[in-house]
Short mmCIF file of C-alpha atoms in Angstrom, two decimals:
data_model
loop_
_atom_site.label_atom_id
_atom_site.label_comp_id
_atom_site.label_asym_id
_atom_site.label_seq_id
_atom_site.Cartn_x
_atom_site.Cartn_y
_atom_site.Cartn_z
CA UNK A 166 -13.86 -10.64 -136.41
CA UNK A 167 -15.23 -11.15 -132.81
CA UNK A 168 -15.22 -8.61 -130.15
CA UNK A 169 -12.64 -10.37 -128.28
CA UNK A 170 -10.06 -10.50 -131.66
CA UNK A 171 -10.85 -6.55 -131.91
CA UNK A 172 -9.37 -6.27 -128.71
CA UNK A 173 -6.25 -8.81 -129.31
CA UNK A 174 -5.26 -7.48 -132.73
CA UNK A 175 -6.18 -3.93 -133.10
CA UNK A 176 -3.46 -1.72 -133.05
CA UNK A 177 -4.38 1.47 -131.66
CA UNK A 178 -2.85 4.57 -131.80
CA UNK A 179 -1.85 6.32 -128.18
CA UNK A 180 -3.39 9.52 -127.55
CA UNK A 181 -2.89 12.38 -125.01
CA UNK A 182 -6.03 13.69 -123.07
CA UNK A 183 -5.72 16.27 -120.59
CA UNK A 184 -6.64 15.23 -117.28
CA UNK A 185 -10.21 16.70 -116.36
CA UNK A 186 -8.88 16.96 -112.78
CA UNK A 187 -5.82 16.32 -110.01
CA UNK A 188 -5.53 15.50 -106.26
CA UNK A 189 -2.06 17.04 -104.69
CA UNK A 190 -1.88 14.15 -102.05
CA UNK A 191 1.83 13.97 -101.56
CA UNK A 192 3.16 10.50 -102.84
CA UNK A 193 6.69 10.82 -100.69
CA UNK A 194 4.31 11.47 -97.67
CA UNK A 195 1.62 8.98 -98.53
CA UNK A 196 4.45 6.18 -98.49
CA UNK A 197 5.73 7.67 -95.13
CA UNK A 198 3.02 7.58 -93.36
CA UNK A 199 1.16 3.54 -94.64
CA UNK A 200 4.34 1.63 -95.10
CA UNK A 201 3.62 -0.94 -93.05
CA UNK A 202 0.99 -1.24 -95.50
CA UNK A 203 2.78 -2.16 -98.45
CA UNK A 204 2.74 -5.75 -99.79
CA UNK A 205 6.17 -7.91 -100.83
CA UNK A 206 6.16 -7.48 -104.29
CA UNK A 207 4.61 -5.44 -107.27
CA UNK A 208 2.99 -9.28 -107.90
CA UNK A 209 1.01 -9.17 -104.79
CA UNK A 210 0.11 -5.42 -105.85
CA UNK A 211 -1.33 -6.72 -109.10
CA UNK A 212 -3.19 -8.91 -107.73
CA UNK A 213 -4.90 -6.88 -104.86
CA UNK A 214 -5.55 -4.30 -107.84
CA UNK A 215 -7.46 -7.40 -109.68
CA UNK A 216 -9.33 -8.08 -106.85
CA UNK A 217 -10.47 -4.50 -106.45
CA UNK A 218 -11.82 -5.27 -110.21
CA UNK A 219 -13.46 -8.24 -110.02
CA UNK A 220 -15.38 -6.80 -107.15
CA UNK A 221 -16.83 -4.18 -109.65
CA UNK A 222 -18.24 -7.25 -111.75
CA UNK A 223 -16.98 -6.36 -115.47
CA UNK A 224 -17.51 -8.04 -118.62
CA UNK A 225 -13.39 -8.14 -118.90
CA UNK A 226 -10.27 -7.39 -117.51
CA UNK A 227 -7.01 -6.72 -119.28
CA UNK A 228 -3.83 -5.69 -118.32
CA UNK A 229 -0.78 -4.42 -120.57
CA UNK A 230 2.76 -3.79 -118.64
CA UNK A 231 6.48 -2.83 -119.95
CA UNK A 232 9.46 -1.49 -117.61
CA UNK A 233 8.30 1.84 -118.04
CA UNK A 234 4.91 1.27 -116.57
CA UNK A 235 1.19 -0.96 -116.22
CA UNK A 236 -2.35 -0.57 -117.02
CA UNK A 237 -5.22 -2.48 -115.83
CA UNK A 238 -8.22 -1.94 -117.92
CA UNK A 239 -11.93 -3.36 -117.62
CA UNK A 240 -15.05 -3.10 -119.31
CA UNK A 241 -19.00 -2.84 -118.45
CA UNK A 242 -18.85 -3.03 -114.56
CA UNK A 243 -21.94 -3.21 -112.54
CA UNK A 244 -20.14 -1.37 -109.89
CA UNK A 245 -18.23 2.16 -109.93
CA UNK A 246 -15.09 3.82 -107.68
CA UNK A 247 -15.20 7.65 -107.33
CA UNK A 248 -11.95 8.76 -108.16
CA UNK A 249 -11.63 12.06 -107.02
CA UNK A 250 -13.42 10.68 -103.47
CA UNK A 251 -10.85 7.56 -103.76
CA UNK A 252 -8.01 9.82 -103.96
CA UNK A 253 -9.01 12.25 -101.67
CA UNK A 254 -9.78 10.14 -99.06
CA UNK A 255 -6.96 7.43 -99.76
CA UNK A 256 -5.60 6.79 -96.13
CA UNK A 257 -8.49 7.03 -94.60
CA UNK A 258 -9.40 3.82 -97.18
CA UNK A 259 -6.21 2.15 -96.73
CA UNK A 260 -7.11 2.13 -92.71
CA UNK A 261 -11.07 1.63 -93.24
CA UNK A 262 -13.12 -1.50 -93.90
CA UNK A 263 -12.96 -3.90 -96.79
CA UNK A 264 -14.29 -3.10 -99.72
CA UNK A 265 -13.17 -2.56 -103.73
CA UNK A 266 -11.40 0.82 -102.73
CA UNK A 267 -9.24 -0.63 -100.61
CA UNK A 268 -8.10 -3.13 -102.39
CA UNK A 269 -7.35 -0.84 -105.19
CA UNK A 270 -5.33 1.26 -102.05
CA UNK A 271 -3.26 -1.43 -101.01
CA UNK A 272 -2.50 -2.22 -104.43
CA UNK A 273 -1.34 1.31 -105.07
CA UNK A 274 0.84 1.39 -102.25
CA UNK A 275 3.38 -0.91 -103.61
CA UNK A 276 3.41 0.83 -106.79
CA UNK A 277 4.01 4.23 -104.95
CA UNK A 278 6.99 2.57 -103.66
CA UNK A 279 8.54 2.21 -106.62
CA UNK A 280 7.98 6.14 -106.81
CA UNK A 281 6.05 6.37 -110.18
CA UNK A 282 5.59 9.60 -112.26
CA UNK A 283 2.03 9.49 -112.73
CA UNK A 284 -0.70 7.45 -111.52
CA UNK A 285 -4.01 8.02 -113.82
CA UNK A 286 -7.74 7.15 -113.69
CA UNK A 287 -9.49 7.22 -116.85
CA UNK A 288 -12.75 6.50 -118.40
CA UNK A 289 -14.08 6.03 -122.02
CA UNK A 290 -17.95 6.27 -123.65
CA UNK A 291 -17.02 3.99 -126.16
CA UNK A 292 -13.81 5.33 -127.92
CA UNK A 293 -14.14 8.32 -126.45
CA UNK A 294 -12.83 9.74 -123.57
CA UNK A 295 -14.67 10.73 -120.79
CA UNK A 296 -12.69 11.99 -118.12
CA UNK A 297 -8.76 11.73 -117.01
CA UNK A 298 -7.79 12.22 -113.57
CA UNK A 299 -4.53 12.20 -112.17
CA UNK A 300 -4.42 10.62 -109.01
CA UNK A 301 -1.79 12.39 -106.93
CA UNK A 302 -1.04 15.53 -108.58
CA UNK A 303 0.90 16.67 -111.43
CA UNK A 304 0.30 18.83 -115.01
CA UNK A 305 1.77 16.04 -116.80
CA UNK A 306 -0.99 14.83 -119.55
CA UNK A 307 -2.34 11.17 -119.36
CA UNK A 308 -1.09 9.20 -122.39
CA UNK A 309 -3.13 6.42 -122.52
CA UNK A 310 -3.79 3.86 -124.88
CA UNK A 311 -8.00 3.94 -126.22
CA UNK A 312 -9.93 1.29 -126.04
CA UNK A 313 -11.08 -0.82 -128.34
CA UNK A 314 -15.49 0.32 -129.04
CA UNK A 315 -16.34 -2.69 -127.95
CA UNK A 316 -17.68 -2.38 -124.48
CA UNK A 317 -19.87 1.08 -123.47
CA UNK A 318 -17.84 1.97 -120.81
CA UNK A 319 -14.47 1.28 -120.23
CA UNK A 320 -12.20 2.09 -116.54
CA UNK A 321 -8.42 2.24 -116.91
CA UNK A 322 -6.14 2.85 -114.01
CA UNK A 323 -2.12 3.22 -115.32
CA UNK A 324 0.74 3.46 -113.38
CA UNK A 325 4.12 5.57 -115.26
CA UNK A 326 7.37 5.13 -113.55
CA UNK A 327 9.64 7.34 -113.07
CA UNK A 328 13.67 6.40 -112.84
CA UNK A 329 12.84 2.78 -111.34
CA UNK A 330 11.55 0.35 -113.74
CA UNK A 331 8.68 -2.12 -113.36
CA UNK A 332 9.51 -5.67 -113.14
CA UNK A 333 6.55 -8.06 -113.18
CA UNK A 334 6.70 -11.91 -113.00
CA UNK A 335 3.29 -13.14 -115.35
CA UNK A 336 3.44 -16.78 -114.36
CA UNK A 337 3.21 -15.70 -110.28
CA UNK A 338 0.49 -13.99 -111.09
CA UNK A 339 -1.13 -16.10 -113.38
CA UNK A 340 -1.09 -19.02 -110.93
CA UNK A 341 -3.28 -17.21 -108.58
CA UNK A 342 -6.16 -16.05 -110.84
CA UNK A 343 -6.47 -19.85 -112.22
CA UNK A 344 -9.97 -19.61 -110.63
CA UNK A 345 -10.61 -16.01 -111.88
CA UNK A 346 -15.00 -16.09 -113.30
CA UNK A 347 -14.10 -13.55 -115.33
CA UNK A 348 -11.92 -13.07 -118.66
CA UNK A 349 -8.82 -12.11 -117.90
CA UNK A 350 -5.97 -11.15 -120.72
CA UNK A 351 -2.18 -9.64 -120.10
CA UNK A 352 -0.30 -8.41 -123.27
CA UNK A 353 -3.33 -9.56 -125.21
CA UNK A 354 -3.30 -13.47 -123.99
CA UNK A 355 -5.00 -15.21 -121.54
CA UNK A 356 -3.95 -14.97 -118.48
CA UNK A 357 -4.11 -19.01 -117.40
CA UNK A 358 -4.85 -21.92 -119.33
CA UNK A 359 -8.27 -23.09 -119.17
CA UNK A 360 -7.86 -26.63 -117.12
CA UNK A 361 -5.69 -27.11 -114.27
CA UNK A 362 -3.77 -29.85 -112.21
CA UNK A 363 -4.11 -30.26 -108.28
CA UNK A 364 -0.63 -29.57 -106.57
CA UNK A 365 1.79 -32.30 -106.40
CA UNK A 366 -0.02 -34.22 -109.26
CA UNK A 367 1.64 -36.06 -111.74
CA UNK A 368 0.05 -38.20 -114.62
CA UNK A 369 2.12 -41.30 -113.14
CA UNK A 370 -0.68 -41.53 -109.88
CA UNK A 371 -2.98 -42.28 -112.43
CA UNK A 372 -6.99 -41.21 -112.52
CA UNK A 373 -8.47 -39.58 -109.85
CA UNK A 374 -11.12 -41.09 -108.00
CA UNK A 375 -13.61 -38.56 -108.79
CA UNK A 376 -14.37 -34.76 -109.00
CA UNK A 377 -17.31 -32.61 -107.73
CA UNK A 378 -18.05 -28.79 -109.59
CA UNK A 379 -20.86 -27.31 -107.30
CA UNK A 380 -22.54 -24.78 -109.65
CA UNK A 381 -23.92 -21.69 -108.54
CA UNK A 382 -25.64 -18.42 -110.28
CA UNK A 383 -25.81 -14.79 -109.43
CA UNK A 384 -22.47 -12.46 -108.60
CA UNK A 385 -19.12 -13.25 -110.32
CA UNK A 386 -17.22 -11.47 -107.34
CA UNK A 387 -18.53 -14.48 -105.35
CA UNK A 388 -17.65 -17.49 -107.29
CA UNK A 389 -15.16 -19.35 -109.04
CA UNK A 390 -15.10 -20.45 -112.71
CA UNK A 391 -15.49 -24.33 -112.72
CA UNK A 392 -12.30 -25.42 -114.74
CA UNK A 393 -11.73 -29.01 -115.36
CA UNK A 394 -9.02 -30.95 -114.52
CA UNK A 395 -9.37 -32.96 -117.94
CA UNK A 396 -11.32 -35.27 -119.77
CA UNK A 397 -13.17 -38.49 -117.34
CA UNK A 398 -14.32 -41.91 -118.43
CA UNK A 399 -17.86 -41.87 -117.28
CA UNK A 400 -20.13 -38.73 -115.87
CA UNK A 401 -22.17 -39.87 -113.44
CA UNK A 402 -24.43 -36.84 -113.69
CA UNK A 403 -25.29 -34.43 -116.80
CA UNK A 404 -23.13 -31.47 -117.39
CA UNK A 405 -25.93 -29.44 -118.72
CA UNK A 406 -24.62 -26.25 -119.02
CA UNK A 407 -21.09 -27.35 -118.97
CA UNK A 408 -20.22 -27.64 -122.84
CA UNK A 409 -16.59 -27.06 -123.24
CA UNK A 410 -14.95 -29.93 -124.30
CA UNK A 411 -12.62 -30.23 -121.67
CA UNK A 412 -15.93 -31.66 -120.04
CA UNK A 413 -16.17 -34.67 -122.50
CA UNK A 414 -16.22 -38.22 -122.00
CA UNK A 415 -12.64 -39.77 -123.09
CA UNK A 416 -12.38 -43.37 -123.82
CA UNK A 417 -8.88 -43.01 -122.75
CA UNK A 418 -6.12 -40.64 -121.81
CA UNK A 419 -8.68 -39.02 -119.01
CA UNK A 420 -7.50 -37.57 -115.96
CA UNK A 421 -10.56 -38.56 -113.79
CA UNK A 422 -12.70 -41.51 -113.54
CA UNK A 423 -16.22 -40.17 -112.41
CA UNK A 424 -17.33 -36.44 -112.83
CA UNK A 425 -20.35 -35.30 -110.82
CA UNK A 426 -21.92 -31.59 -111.86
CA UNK A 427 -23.83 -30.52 -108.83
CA UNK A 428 -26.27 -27.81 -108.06
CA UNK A 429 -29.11 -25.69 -109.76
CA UNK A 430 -27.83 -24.29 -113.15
CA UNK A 431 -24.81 -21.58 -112.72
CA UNK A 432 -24.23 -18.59 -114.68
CA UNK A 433 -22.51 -19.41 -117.84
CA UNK A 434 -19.19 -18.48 -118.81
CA UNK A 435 -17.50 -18.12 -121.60
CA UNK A 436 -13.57 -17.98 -121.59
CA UNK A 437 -11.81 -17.96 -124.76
CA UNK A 438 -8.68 -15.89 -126.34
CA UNK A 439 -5.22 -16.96 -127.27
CA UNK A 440 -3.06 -19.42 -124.75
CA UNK A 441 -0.36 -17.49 -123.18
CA UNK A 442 3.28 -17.00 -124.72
CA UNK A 443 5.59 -19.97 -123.72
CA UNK A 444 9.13 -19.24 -123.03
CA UNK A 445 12.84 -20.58 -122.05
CA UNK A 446 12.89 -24.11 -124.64
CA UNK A 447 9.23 -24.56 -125.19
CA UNK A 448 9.09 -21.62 -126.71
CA UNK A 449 11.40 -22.50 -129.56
CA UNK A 450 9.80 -25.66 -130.26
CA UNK A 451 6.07 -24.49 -130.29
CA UNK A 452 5.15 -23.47 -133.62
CA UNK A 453 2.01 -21.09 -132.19
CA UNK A 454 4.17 -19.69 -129.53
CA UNK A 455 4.06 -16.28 -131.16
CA UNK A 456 0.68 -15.87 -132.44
CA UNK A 457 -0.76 -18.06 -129.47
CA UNK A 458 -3.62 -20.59 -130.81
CA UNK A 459 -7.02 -19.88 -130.25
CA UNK A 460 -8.96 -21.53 -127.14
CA UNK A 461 -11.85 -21.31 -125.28
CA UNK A 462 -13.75 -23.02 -122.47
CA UNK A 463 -17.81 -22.86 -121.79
CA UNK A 464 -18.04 -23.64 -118.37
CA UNK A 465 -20.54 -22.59 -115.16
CA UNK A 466 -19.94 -20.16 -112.19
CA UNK A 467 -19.55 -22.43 -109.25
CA UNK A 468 -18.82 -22.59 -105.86
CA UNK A 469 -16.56 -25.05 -105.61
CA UNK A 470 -14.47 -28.01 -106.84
CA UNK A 471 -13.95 -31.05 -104.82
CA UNK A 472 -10.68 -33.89 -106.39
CA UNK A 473 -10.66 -37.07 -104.50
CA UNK A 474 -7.85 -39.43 -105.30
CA UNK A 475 -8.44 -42.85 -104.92
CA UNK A 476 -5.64 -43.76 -102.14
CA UNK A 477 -5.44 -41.86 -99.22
CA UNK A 478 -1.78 -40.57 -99.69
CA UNK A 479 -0.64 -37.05 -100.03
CA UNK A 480 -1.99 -33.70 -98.23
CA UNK A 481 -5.44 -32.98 -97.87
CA UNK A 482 -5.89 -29.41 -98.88
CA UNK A 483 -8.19 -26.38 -99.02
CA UNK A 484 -7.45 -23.99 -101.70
CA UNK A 485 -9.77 -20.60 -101.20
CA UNK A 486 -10.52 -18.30 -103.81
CA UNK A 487 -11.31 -14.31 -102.58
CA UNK A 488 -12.46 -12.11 -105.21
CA UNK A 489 -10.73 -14.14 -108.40
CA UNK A 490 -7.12 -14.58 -106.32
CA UNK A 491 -6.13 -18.10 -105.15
CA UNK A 492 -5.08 -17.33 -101.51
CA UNK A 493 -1.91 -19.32 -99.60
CA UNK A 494 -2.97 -23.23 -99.04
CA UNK A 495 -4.54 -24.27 -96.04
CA UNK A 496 -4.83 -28.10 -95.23
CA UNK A 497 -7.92 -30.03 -94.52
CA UNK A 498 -8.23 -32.88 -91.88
CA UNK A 499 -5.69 -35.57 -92.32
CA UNK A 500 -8.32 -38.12 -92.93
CA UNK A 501 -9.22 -36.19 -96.35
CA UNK A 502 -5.87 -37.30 -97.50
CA UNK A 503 -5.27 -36.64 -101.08
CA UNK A 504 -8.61 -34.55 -101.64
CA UNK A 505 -8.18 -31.09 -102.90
CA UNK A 506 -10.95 -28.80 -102.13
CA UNK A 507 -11.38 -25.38 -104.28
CA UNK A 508 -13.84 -22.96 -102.89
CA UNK A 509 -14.92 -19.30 -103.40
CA UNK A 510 -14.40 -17.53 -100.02
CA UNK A 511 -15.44 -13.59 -101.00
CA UNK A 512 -16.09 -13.20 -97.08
CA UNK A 513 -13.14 -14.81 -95.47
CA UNK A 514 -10.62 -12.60 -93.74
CA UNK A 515 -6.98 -12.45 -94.08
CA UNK A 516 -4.08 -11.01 -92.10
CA UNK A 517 -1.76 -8.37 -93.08
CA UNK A 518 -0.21 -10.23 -95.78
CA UNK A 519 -3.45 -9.77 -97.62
CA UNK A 520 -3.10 -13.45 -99.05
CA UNK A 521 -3.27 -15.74 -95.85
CA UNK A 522 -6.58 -16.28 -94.19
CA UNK A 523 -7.12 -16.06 -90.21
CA UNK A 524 -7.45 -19.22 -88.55
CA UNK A 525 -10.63 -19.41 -86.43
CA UNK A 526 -11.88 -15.86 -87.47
CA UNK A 527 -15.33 -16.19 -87.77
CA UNK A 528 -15.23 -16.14 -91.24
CA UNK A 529 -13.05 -19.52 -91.27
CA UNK A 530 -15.44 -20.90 -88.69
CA UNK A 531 -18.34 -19.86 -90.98
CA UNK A 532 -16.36 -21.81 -93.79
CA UNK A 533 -15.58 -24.91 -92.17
CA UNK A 534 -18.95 -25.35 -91.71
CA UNK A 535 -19.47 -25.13 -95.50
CA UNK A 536 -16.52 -27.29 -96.14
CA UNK A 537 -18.13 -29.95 -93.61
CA UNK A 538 -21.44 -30.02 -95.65
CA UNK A 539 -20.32 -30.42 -98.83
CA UNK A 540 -17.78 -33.23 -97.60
CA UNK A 541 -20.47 -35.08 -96.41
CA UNK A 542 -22.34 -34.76 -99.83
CA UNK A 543 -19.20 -35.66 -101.37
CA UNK A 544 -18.91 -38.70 -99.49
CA UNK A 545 -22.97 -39.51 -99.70
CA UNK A 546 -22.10 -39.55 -103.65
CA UNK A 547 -19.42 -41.85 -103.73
CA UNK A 548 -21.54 -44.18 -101.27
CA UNK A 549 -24.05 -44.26 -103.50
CA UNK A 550 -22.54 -47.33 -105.49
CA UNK A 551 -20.39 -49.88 -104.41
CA UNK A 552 -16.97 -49.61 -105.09
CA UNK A 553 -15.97 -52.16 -108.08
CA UNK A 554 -12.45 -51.57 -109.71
CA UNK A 555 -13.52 -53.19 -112.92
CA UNK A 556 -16.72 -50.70 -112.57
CA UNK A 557 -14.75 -48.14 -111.62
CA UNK A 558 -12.72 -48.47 -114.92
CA UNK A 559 -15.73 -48.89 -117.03
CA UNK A 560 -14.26 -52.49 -117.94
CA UNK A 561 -11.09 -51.07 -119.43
CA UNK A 562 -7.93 -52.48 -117.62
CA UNK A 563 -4.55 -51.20 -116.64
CA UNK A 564 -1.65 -52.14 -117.78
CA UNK A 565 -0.59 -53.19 -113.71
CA UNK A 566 -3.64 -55.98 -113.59
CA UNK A 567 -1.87 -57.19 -117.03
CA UNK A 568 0.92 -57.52 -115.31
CA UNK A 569 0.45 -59.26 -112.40
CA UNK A 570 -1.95 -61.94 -114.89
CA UNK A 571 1.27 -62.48 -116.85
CA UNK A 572 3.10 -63.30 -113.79
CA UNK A 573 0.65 -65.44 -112.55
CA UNK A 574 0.10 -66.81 -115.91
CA UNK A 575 4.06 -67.69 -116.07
CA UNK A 576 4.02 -68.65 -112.23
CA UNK A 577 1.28 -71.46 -113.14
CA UNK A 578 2.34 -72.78 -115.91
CA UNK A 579 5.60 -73.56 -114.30
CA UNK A 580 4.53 -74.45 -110.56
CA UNK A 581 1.37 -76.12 -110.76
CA UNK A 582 0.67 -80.38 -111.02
CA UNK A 583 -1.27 -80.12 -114.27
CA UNK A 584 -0.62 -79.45 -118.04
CA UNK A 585 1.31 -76.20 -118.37
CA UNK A 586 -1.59 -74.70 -120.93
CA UNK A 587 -3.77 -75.02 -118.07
CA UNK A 588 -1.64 -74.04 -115.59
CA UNK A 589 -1.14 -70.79 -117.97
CA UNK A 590 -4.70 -69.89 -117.75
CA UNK A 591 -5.33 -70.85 -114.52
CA UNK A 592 -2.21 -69.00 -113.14
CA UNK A 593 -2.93 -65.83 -115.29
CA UNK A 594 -7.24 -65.43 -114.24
CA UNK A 595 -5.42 -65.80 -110.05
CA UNK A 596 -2.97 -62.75 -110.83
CA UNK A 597 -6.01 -61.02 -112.35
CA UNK A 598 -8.33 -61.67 -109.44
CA UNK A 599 -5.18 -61.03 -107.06
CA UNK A 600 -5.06 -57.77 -108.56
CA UNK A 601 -9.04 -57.15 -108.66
CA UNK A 602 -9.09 -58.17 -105.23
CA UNK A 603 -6.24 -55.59 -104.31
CA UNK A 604 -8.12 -52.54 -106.18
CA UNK A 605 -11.40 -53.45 -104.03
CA UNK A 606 -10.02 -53.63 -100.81
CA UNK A 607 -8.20 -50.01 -101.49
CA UNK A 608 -11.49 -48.13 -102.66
CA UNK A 609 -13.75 -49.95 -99.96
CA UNK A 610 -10.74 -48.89 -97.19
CA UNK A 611 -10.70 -45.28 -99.17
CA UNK A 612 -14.64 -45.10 -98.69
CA UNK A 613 -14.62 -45.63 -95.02
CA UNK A 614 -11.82 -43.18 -94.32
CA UNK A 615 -13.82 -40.83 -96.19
CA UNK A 616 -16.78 -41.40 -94.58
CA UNK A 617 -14.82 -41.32 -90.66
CA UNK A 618 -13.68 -37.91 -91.99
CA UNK A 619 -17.01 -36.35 -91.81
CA UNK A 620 -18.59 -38.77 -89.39
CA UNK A 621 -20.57 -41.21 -90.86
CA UNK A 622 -19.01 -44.00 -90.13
CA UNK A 623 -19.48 -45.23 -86.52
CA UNK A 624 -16.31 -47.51 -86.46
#
């Protein structure tokens, strides 16, 4: 059984440590005094707690949660928060500069809202505990769940309610740590399915025009994990590193029609589990919904992802990643239209909200100048060949260019001074070119908007 199984099936027994020390900070005063602090829902407060995580660089993260409390867990960090300096010095956190502590504050604060009966801190050799500190007072002992011996240190911090009970929405969150580099499990299933779909697609625009996964090595807190947004017909470029077979070259069904894997080689990840529980209808008809069937994805720590659809209709957008958390949208130039750009931002600032970034910061400058060169190594790619539909498609053709031969084919046969065989065949190979023709002129007009998007062409 792997490690990962150990940690989705073992049942564990709970234990009771006593805490090993406690911090009287008053939690009615601590919520008096940083309200305007709090975020707008225990979602948000999740996710500024995972952030705080990922910034410590574990091996894993997982959560569990019921109405009567939640526990984020991970495993093998490089870094480490004092928790007896974290809780000691908590406002002055909250109200200080940016770094893994204050996320974890922020994150805290919504829970205190909900006026919990114990907030804990706890840390395991192995299976066996190390120390248990109660966060804001109390002589209530920690009853805490023990890891599984799989990792050689594990960090725990759990939240018990009180009278209120927790309500969490998994789907919100899950949506936002899409991107996450670093296995992520709630309830012992993944937290996100391992490919994803640019917003507002739907399998009736047909194939992308291309995609772009910039790899990159060296922190996880500063990337993204490259996830596919399914199978392509051709790859222009190797995918060394890149083995999952969500990565493969599909003779049909794909969802792109040219991959390019760019960069030096990227850390590898590895991200497998069990898919997440479905629910409302798709739940009854699933047949693995309760056990959840195995998956995993090999992929690379990357930078970025670039989609570019083949028309120019729909919003060009800019989705940033901070610290594993999608933040809100932002839209690129007009002229991208229909490109979707994923990028890891660890340095870009947000507002209050925590989630929105701040518009010609210097952060966002700094990024739009990262976004610009990249674009223009986007478009230098797709310039490299001239467009060709019937290239394009790898000589496979739709079912539209069958069409429009059919009704050329019929048009012909009935219109035209000769035979009606010939005028079948001759009719039928003019829709075909008509629709040829039509494809050519819309990727060689999609390549010059492109390219007068990041300059390069002078008209």
């Amino acid at each position: 059984m792997s490690n990962l199984e150990e940690l989705l099936q073992q049942e564990i027994q709970v234990g009771k440590f006593d805490s090993t020390g406690a911090f009287t900070l008053s939690l009615m005063e601590a919520r008096r005094k940083l309200q305007n602090f709090q975020l707008t829902s225990l979602e948000q407060a999740v996710l500024k707690l995972i952030q705080g995580v990922v910034r410590l660089e574990p091996q894993a993260i997982w959560m569990e949660s019921n109405d009567r409390g939640f526990v984020i867990s991970w495993a093998d960090p490089i870094g480490r928060v004092d928790p007896g300096l974290f809780a000691g010095e908590f406002e002055k956190t909250l109200l200080g500069s940016d770094c893994p502590e204050k996320d974890f504050a922020i994150g805290l604060m919504s829970f205190l809202d909900k006026e919990p009966a114990q907030v804990w801190w706890a840390e395991w050799q192995g299976e066996e505990p190390v120390a248990t500190v109660n966060l804001f007072g109390g002589l209530s002992q920690a009853e805490l769940r023990c890891p599984p011996g799989t990792h050689a240190r594990t960090f725990a911090l759990a939240v018990q309610t009180g009278k209120q009970k927790l309500t969490l929405d998994r789907q919100i969150i899950a949506t936002r740590v899409l991107f996450c580099p670093i296995l992520m499990l709630w309830n012992g299933r993944l937290m996100c399915e391992l490919s994803w779909n640019p917003p507002g697609h739907t399998s009736s625009r047909g194939a992308y025009w291309a995609d772009f996964y910039f790899r990159q090595s060296g922190s996880l807190a500063r990337g993204i994990a490259l996830k596919p947004i399914g199978t392509c017909l051709r790859m222009v470029t190797g995918a060394g590193g890149m083995a999952g077979s969500d990565f493969a070259i599909s003779p049909e069904g794909y969802s792109v029609q040219r991959r390019y894997v760019l960069g030096k080689d990227g850390r590898a990840l590895l991200l497998q589990g069990r898919r997440p529980q479905l629910s409302g209808l798709a739940a009854l008809v699933s047949p693995g919904n309760v056990v959840g069937f195995p998956v995993e994805l090999q992929t690379s720590l990357g930078g970025s992802i670039w989609v570019v659809d083949g028309s120019s209709q729909g919003r060009a957008l800019l989705l940033c990643v901070k610290h594993g958390v999608l933040l809100d949208p932002c839209t690129l130039p007009k002229q991208f239209g229909a490109t979707i750009a994923v990028m890891a931002t660890p340095d870009l600032e947000v507002d209050l909200s925590q989630f929105a970034p701040i518009l010609n910061s210097p952060s966002w400058k700094e990024l739009a100048q990262r976004v610009k060169a990249q674009a223009e190594e986007v478009v230098a790619k797709l310039s490299e060949e001239s467009p060709s539909a019937l290239k394009e498609l790898g000589g496979n053709l739709p079912w539209s260019w069958g069409g429009l031969a059919l009704i050329g084919a019929v048009a012909g046969a009935s219109l035209l001074p000769i035979p009606w065989i010939g005028g079948f065949f001759l009719g039928g190979a003019g829709g075909l070119w008509a629709a040829k023709r039509s494809a050519d002129v819309q990727y060689q007009s999609r390549l010059k908007a492109l390219k007068r998007a990041v300059g390069s062409d002078p008209d």
